[in-house]
């Protein structure tokens, strides 16, 4: 077995947060902001595409996001995914190409991670109170065990010819929350590429894609920092010009019971929320879909197993680990080093 050697450990106090260091401070900027997928999105760009107004561009981007929502939102009772989840049929069910595409990526990561990443985890997410109904009640062990009977990527088949999915267990459900935001960012980026926009930063709920140069003509600077820090330059700064970044964190959605922390990141192999000390993982990848799926996969695995898998696959990742006394330590894989801003 190959052992990963995390490059560097630094003590940090606080939590990881991504931020674009180049602020939008122009009154008449072309930037676009809005809400989607239960969070916010933003697009920073230097010039509008030829012949397209700000309003037109915003409408085009929002139409793309609306389609993703109609396909993947588990909060929308009429979305494609909700209808699939509601069905108890074990026949092939026709779905969009997008659902099949993401299912195929998810299956690859289930195999790579020995089941740590699994989009069929939805019923466990719901059982632990992190689904459509948030509640902080720990379920009975019997309920966890009986739910696990229909969790497992091997119970979900996909085919790309006449796009369709098939449940091998009638109660199987899928949850694309760990990838959908990244996928949405990629679609927006593709749209901007098609309009010959060369410099932009697209972000949905913290998952982002940085292309070309920032308004100062420099690579985009993305800060991985402490949200409660007054110093914007605290933490690490990435220098990116054609990359995607995603973060998965256990501090975004959790409850504490009897002094134990229960997070929305569930380990499908145990049926329980992850219990290791890794608080968050940030991944830089070629696409935002991949960054998003990797970040969640590595968070489920935790720093030890996660950094080993990331090293093996040459994935750029930063792990933030809770230490005693409320401190955090930070480690990263070797592929992350060239992405750091010089001097950081
Ligand atoms: P992210 O913020 O991208 O890490 O996605 C977190 C969401 O992914 C959670 O809110 C769950 O809906 C879902 N999820 C939780 N555990 C897993 C897992 N082991 N594999 C895949 N998705 C998961
Ligand atoms: Mg993710």
mmCIF file of C-alpha atoms and ligand atoms in Angstrom:
data_model
loop_
_atom_site.group_PDB
_atom_site.id
_atom_site.type_symbol
_atom_site.label_atom_id
_atom_site.label_comp_id
_atom_site.label_asym_id
_atom_site.label_seq_id
_atom_site.Cartn_x
_atom_site.Cartn_y
_atom_site.Cartn_z
ATOM 1 C CA UNK A 1 0.000 0.000 0.000
ATOM 2 C CA UNK A 2 1.272 3.460 -0.857
ATOM 3 C CA UNK A 3 1.293 5.889 2.026
ATOM 4 C CA UNK A 4 0.489 9.493 1.350
ATOM 5 C CA UNK A 5 2.793 12.058 2.810
ATOM 6 C CA UNK A 6 0.776 15.180 3.476
ATOM 7 C CA UNK A 7 3.046 18.002 2.442
ATOM 8 C CA UNK A 8 2.574 20.398 5.246
ATOM 9 C CA UNK A 9 0.823 20.811 8.563
ATOM 10 C CA UNK A 10 -0.052 24.233 9.870
ATOM 11 C CA UNK A 11 -2.129 25.121 12.889
ATOM 12 C CA UNK A 12 -5.183 27.166 12.125
ATOM 13 C CA UNK A 13 -7.912 28.475 14.353
ATOM 14 C CA UNK A 14 -11.281 28.663 12.688
ATOM 15 C CA UNK A 15 -12.842 26.982 9.734
ATOM 16 C CA UNK A 16 -12.081 26.767 6.065
ATOM 17 C CA UNK A 17 -13.897 29.016 3.721
ATOM 18 C CA UNK A 18 -13.402 29.778 0.084
ATOM 19 C CA UNK A 19 -13.522 33.282 -1.186
ATOM 20 C CA UNK A 20 -12.595 35.008 -4.388
ATOM 21 C CA UNK A 21 -10.026 37.553 -3.311
ATOM 22 C CA UNK A 22 -10.842 39.932 -6.107
ATOM 23 C CA UNK A 23 -13.837 41.860 -4.827
ATOM 24 C CA UNK A 24 -16.591 43.223 -6.981
ATOM 25 C CA UNK A 25 -16.308 46.906 -6.186
ATOM 26 C CA UNK A 26 -17.474 48.570 -9.373
ATOM 27 C CA UNK A 27 -20.945 50.066 -9.328
ATOM 28 C CA UNK A 28 -21.614 49.259 -12.973
ATOM 29 C CA UNK A 29 -19.973 45.836 -12.949
ATOM 30 C CA UNK A 30 -21.142 43.135 -15.302
ATOM 31 C CA UNK A 31 -21.335 40.682 -12.451
ATOM 32 C CA UNK A 32 -24.449 38.591 -11.990
ATOM 33 C CA UNK A 33 -25.887 37.327 -8.698
ATOM 34 C CA UNK A 34 -28.903 35.277 -7.736
ATOM 35 C CA UNK A 35 -30.317 32.317 -5.857
ATOM 36 C CA UNK A 36 -30.345 28.689 -6.884
ATOM 37 C CA UNK A 37 -30.290 25.195 -5.352
ATOM 38 C CA UNK A 38 -31.122 26.541 -1.888
ATOM 39 C CA UNK A 39 -28.052 28.793 -1.967
ATOM 40 C CA UNK A 40 -26.624 31.719 -3.946
ATOM 41 C CA UNK A 41 -24.701 31.907 -7.194
ATOM 42 C CA UNK A 42 -22.434 34.560 -8.672
ATOM 43 C CA UNK A 43 -20.714 35.177 -11.975
ATOM 44 C CA UNK A 44 -17.851 37.668 -12.255
ATOM 45 C CA UNK A 45 -16.868 38.663 -15.754
ATOM 46 C CA UNK A 46 -14.926 41.522 -17.291
ATOM 47 C CA UNK A 47 -16.962 42.146 -20.432
ATOM 48 C CA UNK A 48 -20.413 41.099 -21.547
ATOM 49 C CA UNK A 49 -20.483 38.863 -24.620
ATOM 50 C CA UNK A 50 -21.043 40.612 -27.943
ATOM 51 C CA UNK A 51 -24.666 41.593 -28.491
ATOM 52 C CA UNK A 52 -25.902 40.149 -25.189
ATOM 53 C CA UNK A 53 -27.248 42.473 -22.490
ATOM 54 C CA UNK A 54 -26.732 41.929 -18.763
ATOM 55 C CA UNK A 55 -30.404 40.983 -18.351
ATOM 56 C CA UNK A 56 -30.297 38.587 -21.300
ATOM 57 C CA UNK A 57 -27.190 36.867 -19.974
ATOM 58 C CA UNK A 58 -28.699 36.557 -16.498
ATOM 59 C CA UNK A 59 -31.885 35.065 -17.987
ATOM 60 C CA UNK A 60 -29.865 32.581 -20.048
ATOM 61 C CA UNK A 61 -27.833 31.471 -17.029
ATOM 62 C CA UNK A 62 -30.916 31.202 -14.827
ATOM 63 C CA UNK A 63 -32.703 29.087 -17.445
ATOM 64 C CA UNK A 64 -29.781 26.627 -17.262
ATOM 65 C CA UNK A 65 -29.945 26.570 -13.468
ATOM 66 C CA UNK A 66 -33.697 26.098 -13.563
ATOM 67 C CA UNK A 67 -33.251 23.005 -15.750
ATOM 68 C CA UNK A 68 -30.703 21.559 -13.302
ATOM 69 C CA UNK A 69 -33.144 22.197 -10.447
ATOM 70 C CA UNK A 70 -35.981 20.515 -12.324
ATOM 71 C CA UNK A 71 -33.751 17.504 -12.830
ATOM 72 C CA UNK A 72 -31.946 17.219 -9.495
ATOM 73 C CA UNK A 73 -33.730 19.037 -6.682
ATOM 74 C CA UNK A 74 -34.918 16.675 -3.970
ATOM 75 C CA UNK A 75 -36.882 19.626 -2.542
ATOM 76 C CA UNK A 76 -39.056 19.966 -5.660
ATOM 77 C CA UNK A 77 -41.898 17.390 -5.512
ATOM 78 C CA UNK A 78 -42.135 17.410 -9.323
ATOM 79 C CA UNK A 79 -38.427 17.230 -10.175
ATOM 80 C CA UNK A 80 -37.121 14.310 -12.170
ATOM 81 C CA UNK A 81 -35.142 12.962 -9.227
ATOM 82 C CA UNK A 82 -38.121 13.177 -6.846
ATOM 83 C CA UNK A 83 -40.300 11.302 -9.318
ATOM 84 C CA UNK A 84 -37.597 8.667 -9.710
ATOM 85 C CA UNK A 85 -37.274 8.369 -5.933
ATOM 86 C CA UNK A 86 -41.043 8.061 -5.503
ATOM 87 C CA UNK A 87 -41.326 5.249 -8.020
ATOM 88 C CA UNK A 88 -41.098 1.709 -6.657
ATOM 89 C CA UNK A 89 -40.698 0.193 -10.105
ATOM 90 C CA UNK A 90 -37.694 -1.997 -10.763
ATOM 91 C CA UNK A 91 -38.048 -1.549 -14.559
ATOM 92 C CA UNK A 92 -35.860 0.826 -16.571
ATOM 93 C CA UNK A 93 -37.119 4.382 -16.012
ATOM 94 C CA UNK A 94 -36.307 6.937 -18.727
ATOM 95 C CA UNK A 95 -34.438 9.979 -17.338
ATOM 96 C CA UNK A 96 -32.430 12.908 -18.688
ATOM 97 C CA UNK A 97 -28.887 12.450 -20.003
ATOM 98 C CA UNK A 98 -27.732 14.633 -17.082
ATOM 99 C CA UNK A 99 -28.995 12.184 -14.455
ATOM 100 C CA UNK A 100 -27.300 9.275 -16.203
ATOM 101 C CA UNK A 101 -24.069 11.252 -16.633
ATOM 102 C CA UNK A 102 -23.885 12.104 -12.922
ATOM 103 C CA UNK A 103 -24.877 8.575 -11.914
ATOM 104 C CA UNK A 104 -21.991 7.213 -13.980
ATOM 105 C CA UNK A 105 -19.516 9.621 -12.354
ATOM 106 C CA UNK A 106 -20.905 8.755 -8.921
ATOM 107 C CA UNK A 107 -20.553 5.035 -9.592
ATOM 108 C CA UNK A 108 -16.895 5.561 -10.516
ATOM 109 C CA UNK A 109 -16.311 7.289 -7.194
ATOM 110 C CA UNK A 110 -18.190 4.598 -5.268
ATOM 111 C CA UNK A 111 -15.827 2.044 -6.778
ATOM 112 C CA UNK A 112 -12.733 4.202 -6.210
ATOM 113 C CA UNK A 113 -13.640 4.815 -2.580
ATOM 114 C CA UNK A 114 -14.912 1.335 -1.749
ATOM 115 C CA UNK A 115 -18.405 2.661 -1.157
ATOM 116 C CA UNK A 116 -17.551 5.762 0.901
ATOM 117 C CA UNK A 117 -19.144 7.944 -1.771
ATOM 118 C CA UNK A 118 -22.590 6.728 -2.742
ATOM 119 C CA UNK A 119 -25.523 8.684 -4.194
ATOM 120 C CA UNK A 120 -27.981 6.067 -2.935
ATOM 121 C CA UNK A 121 -27.269 7.338 0.606
ATOM 122 C CA UNK A 122 -30.383 9.613 0.503
ATOM 123 C CA UNK A 123 -32.637 7.539 2.815
ATOM 124 C CA UNK A 124 -29.877 7.592 5.464
ATOM 125 C CA UNK A 125 -29.468 11.364 5.058
ATOM 126 C CA UNK A 126 -33.243 11.629 5.618
ATOM 127 C CA UNK A 127 -33.187 9.183 8.551
ATOM 128 C CA UNK A 128 -30.459 11.156 10.309
ATOM 129 C CA UNK A 129 -32.537 14.330 9.908
ATOM 130 C CA UNK A 130 -30.560 16.114 7.180
ATOM 131 C CA UNK A 131 -32.984 15.705 4.300
ATOM 132 C CA UNK A 132 -36.026 17.736 3.352
ATOM 133 C CA UNK A 133 -37.047 17.749 7.046
ATOM 134 C CA UNK A 134 -34.210 18.825 9.375
ATOM 135 C CA UNK A 135 -34.472 17.235 12.814
ATOM 136 C CA UNK A 136 -31.865 16.440 15.390
ATOM 137 C CA UNK A 137 -33.163 13.093 16.553
ATOM 138 C CA UNK A 138 -30.703 10.245 16.511
ATOM 139 C CA UNK A 139 -32.410 7.253 14.835
ATOM 140 C CA UNK A 140 -32.631 3.814 16.462
ATOM 141 C CA UNK A 141 -29.930 1.365 15.385
ATOM 142 C CA UNK A 142 -32.646 -0.975 13.983
ATOM 143 C CA UNK A 143 -33.865 1.829 11.703
ATOM 144 C CA UNK A 144 -30.302 2.426 10.455
ATOM 145 C CA UNK A 145 -29.845 -1.288 9.749
ATOM 146 C CA UNK A 146 -33.138 -1.731 7.899
ATOM 147 C CA UNK A 147 -32.485 1.402 5.803
ATOM 148 C CA UNK A 148 -29.057 0.081 4.835
ATOM 149 C CA UNK A 149 -30.755 -2.777 2.978
ATOM 150 C CA UNK A 150 -31.504 -0.448 0.100
ATOM 151 C CA UNK A 151 -28.324 1.632 0.155
ATOM 152 C CA UNK A 152 -25.586 0.741 -2.318
ATOM 153 C CA UNK A 153 -24.469 1.867 -5.769
ATOM 154 C CA UNK A 154 -24.691 -1.738 -7.010
ATOM 155 C CA UNK A 155 -28.483 -1.466 -6.578
ATOM 156 C CA UNK A 156 -28.672 1.320 -9.168
ATOM 157 C CA UNK A 157 -28.105 0.544 -12.845
ATOM 158 C CA UNK A 158 -27.683 3.141 -15.582
ATOM 159 C CA UNK A 159 -27.587 3.075 -19.348
ATOM 160 C CA UNK A 160 -26.652 5.941 -21.664
ATOM 161 C CA UNK A 161 -28.337 4.586 -24.776
ATOM 162 C CA UNK A 162 -31.955 5.809 -24.413
ATOM 163 C CA UNK A 163 -30.940 7.317 -21.079
ATOM 164 C CA UNK A 164 -32.498 5.393 -18.231
ATOM 165 C CA UNK A 165 -31.951 4.224 -14.663
ATOM 166 C CA UNK A 166 -33.091 1.031 -12.985
ATOM 167 C CA UNK A 167 -33.591 0.285 -9.303
ATOM 168 C CA UNK A 168 -32.677 -3.174 -8.144
ATOM 169 C CA UNK A 169 -34.554 -2.488 -4.913
ATOM 170 C CA UNK A 170 -37.953 -0.733 -5.024
ATOM 171 C CA UNK A 171 -37.070 1.602 -2.164
ATOM 172 C CA UNK A 172 -33.766 2.761 -3.597
ATOM 173 C CA UNK A 173 -33.410 6.542 -3.843
ATOM 174 C CA UNK A 174 -30.783 8.841 -5.235
ATOM 175 C CA UNK A 175 -29.337 12.059 -3.813
ATOM 176 C CA UNK A 176 -27.181 14.176 -6.121
ATOM 177 C CA UNK A 177 -26.612 16.986 -3.596
ATOM 178 C CA UNK A 178 -22.906 16.152 -3.422
ATOM 179 C CA UNK A 179 -22.405 16.835 -7.154
ATOM 180 C CA UNK A 180 -25.255 18.997 -8.452
ATOM 181 C CA UNK A 181 -23.754 22.383 -7.567
ATOM 182 C CA UNK A 182 -20.461 21.527 -9.247
ATOM 183 C CA UNK A 183 -22.321 20.251 -12.289
ATOM 184 C CA UNK A 184 -24.355 23.494 -12.395
ATOM 185 C CA UNK A 185 -21.139 25.553 -12.332
ATOM 186 C CA UNK A 186 -19.760 23.554 -15.266
ATOM 187 C CA UNK A 187 -22.910 24.150 -17.313
ATOM 188 C CA UNK A 188 -22.732 27.904 -16.683
ATOM 189 C CA UNK A 189 -19.044 27.892 -17.607
ATOM 190 C CA UNK A 190 -19.767 26.002 -20.847
ATOM 191 C CA UNK A 191 -22.406 28.570 -21.722
ATOM 192 C CA UNK A 192 -19.950 31.432 -21.158
ATOM 193 C CA UNK A 193 -17.311 29.621 -23.240
ATOM 194 C CA UNK A 194 -19.844 29.278 -26.062
ATOM 195 C CA UNK A 195 -20.351 33.054 -25.940
ATOM 196 C CA UNK A 196 -16.571 33.583 -26.197
ATOM 197 C CA UNK A 197 -16.264 34.987 -22.684
ATOM 198 C CA UNK A 198 -12.598 34.401 -21.849
ATOM 199 C CA UNK A 199 -12.264 35.705 -18.298
ATOM 200 C CA UNK A 200 -14.749 34.778 -15.614
ATOM 201 C CA UNK A 201 -15.356 33.266 -12.219
ATOM 202 C CA UNK A 202 -18.568 31.271 -11.712
ATOM 203 C CA UNK A 203 -19.638 30.109 -8.278
ATOM 204 C CA UNK A 204 -22.620 28.280 -6.770
ATOM 205 C CA UNK A 205 -22.680 27.961 -2.991
ATOM 206 C CA UNK A 206 -18.882 27.979 -2.771
ATOM 207 C CA UNK A 207 -18.161 25.537 -5.632
ATOM 208 C CA UNK A 208 -16.457 27.525 -8.368
ATOM 209 C CA UNK A 209 -14.699 27.662 -11.706
ATOM 210 C CA UNK A 210 -12.057 30.281 -12.486
ATOM 211 C CA UNK A 211 -11.103 30.893 -16.126
ATOM 212 C CA UNK A 212 -8.664 33.316 -17.727
ATOM 213 C CA UNK A 213 -7.669 36.363 -15.722
ATOM 214 C CA UNK A 214 -9.272 38.484 -13.003
ATOM 215 C CA UNK A 215 -10.062 42.201 -13.578
ATOM 216 C CA UNK A 216 -6.424 43.043 -12.767
ATOM 217 C CA UNK A 217 -5.243 40.757 -15.562
ATOM 218 C CA UNK A 218 -3.823 38.261 -13.048
ATOM 219 C CA UNK A 219 -4.757 34.636 -12.341
ATOM 220 C CA UNK A 220 -7.826 34.426 -10.089
ATOM 221 C CA UNK A 221 -6.875 34.308 -6.408
ATOM 222 C CA UNK A 222 -9.043 32.016 -4.349
ATOM 223 C CA UNK A 223 -8.555 32.231 -0.602
ATOM 224 C CA UNK A 224 -8.973 29.241 1.660
ATOM 225 C CA UNK A 225 -9.342 31.086 4.886
ATOM 226 C CA UNK A 226 -10.951 31.335 8.287
ATOM 227 C CA UNK A 227 -14.421 32.868 7.967
ATOM 228 C CA UNK A 228 -14.097 34.610 11.313
ATOM 229 C CA UNK A 229 -10.733 36.098 10.433
ATOM 230 C CA UNK A 230 -10.513 39.830 9.880
ATOM 231 C CA UNK A 231 -7.471 39.359 7.655
ATOM 232 C CA UNK A 232 -8.594 38.426 4.131
ATOM 233 C CA UNK A 233 -5.118 37.115 3.329
ATOM 234 C CA UNK A 234 -5.203 34.633 6.214
ATOM 235 C CA UNK A 235 -4.898 30.972 5.346
ATOM 236 C CA UNK A 236 -3.907 29.715 1.894
ATOM 237 C CA UNK A 237 -4.307 31.469 -1.418
ATOM 238 C CA UNK A 238 -4.678 29.547 -4.655
ATOM 239 C CA UNK A 239 -3.714 31.101 -7.973
ATOM 240 C CA UNK A 240 -5.965 29.699 -10.703
ATOM 241 C CA UNK A 241 -6.693 30.432 -14.341
ATOM 242 C CA UNK A 242 -8.410 27.342 -15.676
ATOM 243 C CA UNK A 243 -9.473 25.313 -12.680
ATOM 244 C CA UNK A 244 -12.426 24.337 -10.542
ATOM 245 C CA UNK A 245 -12.598 24.278 -6.752
ATOM 246 C CA UNK A 246 -15.069 22.629 -4.377
ATOM 247 C CA UNK A 247 -15.243 22.293 -0.615
ATOM 248 C CA UNK A 248 -17.068 19.769 1.502
ATOM 249 C CA UNK A 249 -17.372 20.529 5.195
ATOM 250 C CA UNK A 250 -18.931 18.830 8.198
ATOM 251 C CA UNK A 251 -19.534 22.187 9.871
ATOM 252 C CA UNK A 252 -22.073 23.357 7.318
ATOM 253 C CA UNK A 253 -24.911 21.163 8.534
ATOM 254 C CA UNK A 254 -24.703 19.256 11.826
ATOM 255 C CA UNK A 255 -26.122 18.810 15.308
ATOM 256 C CA UNK A 256 -24.576 17.870 18.617
ATOM 257 C CA UNK A 257 -26.156 15.327 20.933
ATOM 258 C CA UNK A 258 -24.610 14.084 24.183
ATOM 259 C CA UNK A 259 -21.414 15.906 23.235
ATOM 260 C CA UNK A 260 -21.149 14.013 19.907
ATOM 261 C CA UNK A 261 -21.213 15.738 16.576
ATOM 262 C CA UNK A 262 -23.583 14.377 13.895
ATOM 263 C CA UNK A 263 -22.947 15.752 10.409
ATOM 264 C CA UNK A 264 -24.847 15.589 7.111
ATOM 265 C CA UNK A 265 -21.969 13.607 5.634
ATOM 266 C CA UNK A 266 -22.956 9.981 6.077
ATOM 267 C CA UNK A 267 -20.661 6.997 5.724
ATOM 268 C CA UNK A 268 -22.839 4.520 3.795
ATOM 269 C CA UNK A 269 -20.591 1.667 4.916
ATOM 270 C CA UNK A 270 -21.604 2.148 8.553
ATOM 271 C CA UNK A 271 -24.920 3.941 8.114
ATOM 272 C CA UNK A 272 -23.681 6.620 10.551
ATOM 273 C CA UNK A 273 -22.507 10.209 10.090
ATOM 274 C CA UNK A 274 -18.730 10.392 9.746
ATOM 275 C CA UNK A 275 -17.006 10.511 13.125
ATOM 276 C CA UNK A 276 -13.384 11.297 12.234
ATOM 277 C CA UNK A 277 -11.838 14.695 12.964
ATOM 278 C CA UNK A 278 -11.621 15.981 9.370
ATOM 279 C CA UNK A 279 -13.705 19.152 9.296
ATOM 280 C CA UNK A 280 -13.424 19.991 5.615
ATOM 281 C CA UNK A 281 -11.757 19.115 2.338
ATOM 282 C CA UNK A 282 -11.096 21.499 -0.563
ATOM 283 C CA UNK A 283 -10.294 20.013 -3.974
ATOM 284 C CA UNK A 284 -9.023 21.645 -7.172
ATOM 285 C CA UNK A 285 -9.842 19.714 -10.364
ATOM 286 C CA UNK A 286 -10.329 20.071 -14.127
ATOM 287 C CA UNK A 287 -14.092 20.331 -13.819
ATOM 288 C CA UNK A 288 -16.293 21.514 -10.992
ATOM 289 C CA UNK A 289 -18.318 18.298 -11.141
ATOM 290 C CA UNK A 290 -15.140 16.352 -10.394
ATOM 291 C CA UNK A 291 -13.970 18.793 -7.716
ATOM 292 C CA UNK A 292 -17.385 18.461 -6.027
ATOM 293 C CA UNK A 293 -17.527 14.669 -6.137
ATOM 294 C CA UNK A 294 -13.918 14.381 -4.943
ATOM 295 C CA UNK A 295 -14.409 16.829 -2.063
ATOM 296 C CA UNK A 296 -17.341 14.856 -0.667
ATOM 297 C CA UNK A 297 -15.587 11.520 -1.249
ATOM 298 C CA UNK A 298 -12.476 12.665 0.607
ATOM 299 C CA UNK A 299 -14.487 14.109 3.475
ATOM 300 C CA UNK A 300 -16.289 10.796 3.972
ATOM 301 C CA UNK A 301 -12.918 9.023 3.991
ATOM 302 C CA UNK A 302 -11.256 11.545 6.314
ATOM 303 C CA UNK A 303 -7.708 12.875 6.131
ATOM 304 C CA UNK A 304 -5.874 9.591 6.608
ATOM 305 C CA UNK A 305 -7.557 7.405 3.981
ATOM 306 C CA UNK A 306 -8.585 10.438 1.921
ATOM 307 C CA UNK A 307 -5.097 11.847 1.438
ATOM 308 C CA UNK A 308 -3.872 8.400 0.439
ATOM 309 C CA UNK A 309 -6.558 8.050 -2.247
ATOM 310 C CA UNK A 310 -6.024 11.634 -3.421
ATOM 311 C CA UNK A 311 -2.253 11.111 -3.728
ATOM 312 C CA UNK A 312 -2.769 7.883 -5.656
ATOM 313 C CA UNK A 313 -5.015 9.695 -8.127
ATOM 314 C CA UNK A 314 -2.915 12.862 -8.281
ATOM 315 C CA UNK A 315 -5.775 14.947 -6.858
ATOM 316 C CA UNK A 316 -5.046 18.382 -5.393
ATOM 317 C CA UNK A 317 -6.691 18.459 -1.959
ATOM 318 C CA UNK A 318 -6.425 20.407 1.298
ATOM 319 C CA UNK A 319 -7.662 18.773 4.519
ATOM 320 C CA UNK A 320 -8.628 20.743 7.604
ATOM 321 C CA UNK A 321 -8.508 18.579 10.732
ATOM 322 C CA UNK A 322 -9.847 19.351 14.210
ATOM 323 C CA UNK A 323 -7.162 19.196 16.842
ATOM 324 C CA UNK A 324 -7.517 19.381 20.594
ATOM 325 C CA UNK A 325 -8.363 22.690 22.235
ATOM 326 C CA UNK A 326 -10.406 23.918 19.283
ATOM 327 C CA UNK A 327 -7.439 24.305 16.939
ATOM 328 C CA UNK A 328 -7.270 23.049 13.385
ATOM 329 C CA UNK A 329 -4.384 21.624 11.433
ATOM 330 C CA UNK A 330 -4.085 21.735 7.695
ATOM 331 C CA UNK A 331 -2.486 19.278 5.316
ATOM 332 C CA UNK A 332 -2.383 19.012 1.550
ATOM 333 C CA UNK A 333 -1.502 16.573 -1.195
ATOM 334 C CA UNK A 334 1.479 17.190 -3.450
ATOM 335 C CA UNK A 335 -0.697 18.117 -6.466
ATOM 336 C CA UNK A 336 -1.916 21.172 -4.524
ATOM 337 C CA UNK A 337 1.519 22.724 -4.143
ATOM 338 C CA UNK A 338 1.880 24.187 -7.674
ATOM 339 C CA UNK A 339 -1.527 25.843 -7.293
ATOM 340 C CA UNK A 340 -0.541 27.927 -4.285
ATOM 341 C CA UNK A 341 0.102 31.579 -4.876
ATOM 342 C CA UNK A 342 3.879 32.108 -4.823
ATOM 343 C CA UNK A 343 4.987 33.221 -1.398
ATOM 344 C CA UNK A 344 2.089 31.505 0.372
HETATM 345 P P1 LIG B 1 -21.260 18.283 -0.378
HETATM 346 O O1 LIG B 1 -21.615 19.530 0.359
HETATM 347 O O2 LIG B 1 -20.988 18.465 -1.830
HETATM 348 O O3 LIG B 1 -20.194 17.496 0.313
HETATM 349 O O4 LIG B 1 -22.568 17.350 -0.356
HETATM 350 C C1 LIG B 1 -23.155 16.964 0.867
HETATM 351 C C2 LIG B 1 -24.447 16.234 0.611
HETATM 352 O O5 LIG B 1 -24.186 14.979 -0.041
HETATM 353 C C3 LIG B 1 -25.188 15.860 1.877
HETATM 354 O O6 LIG B 1 -26.027 16.900 2.324
HETATM 355 C C4 LIG B 1 -25.979 14.645 1.445
HETATM 356 O O7 LIG B 1 -27.172 15.034 0.785
HETATM 357 C C5 LIG B 1 -25.061 13.977 0.441
HETATM 358 N N1 LIG B 1 -24.211 12.934 1.047
HETATM 359 C C6 LIG B 1 -23.970 12.695 2.359
HETATM 360 N N2 LIG B 1 -23.141 11.644 2.515
HETATM 361 C C7 LIG B 1 -22.827 11.218 1.257
HETATM 362 C C8 LIG B 1 -22.040 10.152 0.744
HETATM 363 N N3 LIG B 1 -21.381 9.318 1.552
HETATM 364 N N4 LIG B 1 -21.966 9.988 -0.608
HETATM 365 C C9 LIG B 1 -22.640 10.817 -1.439
HETATM 366 N N5 LIG B 1 -23.417 11.835 -1.024
HETATM 367 C C10 LIG B 1 -23.514 12.041 0.312
HETATM 368 MG MG1 LIG B 2 -19.478 17.692 -3.077
#
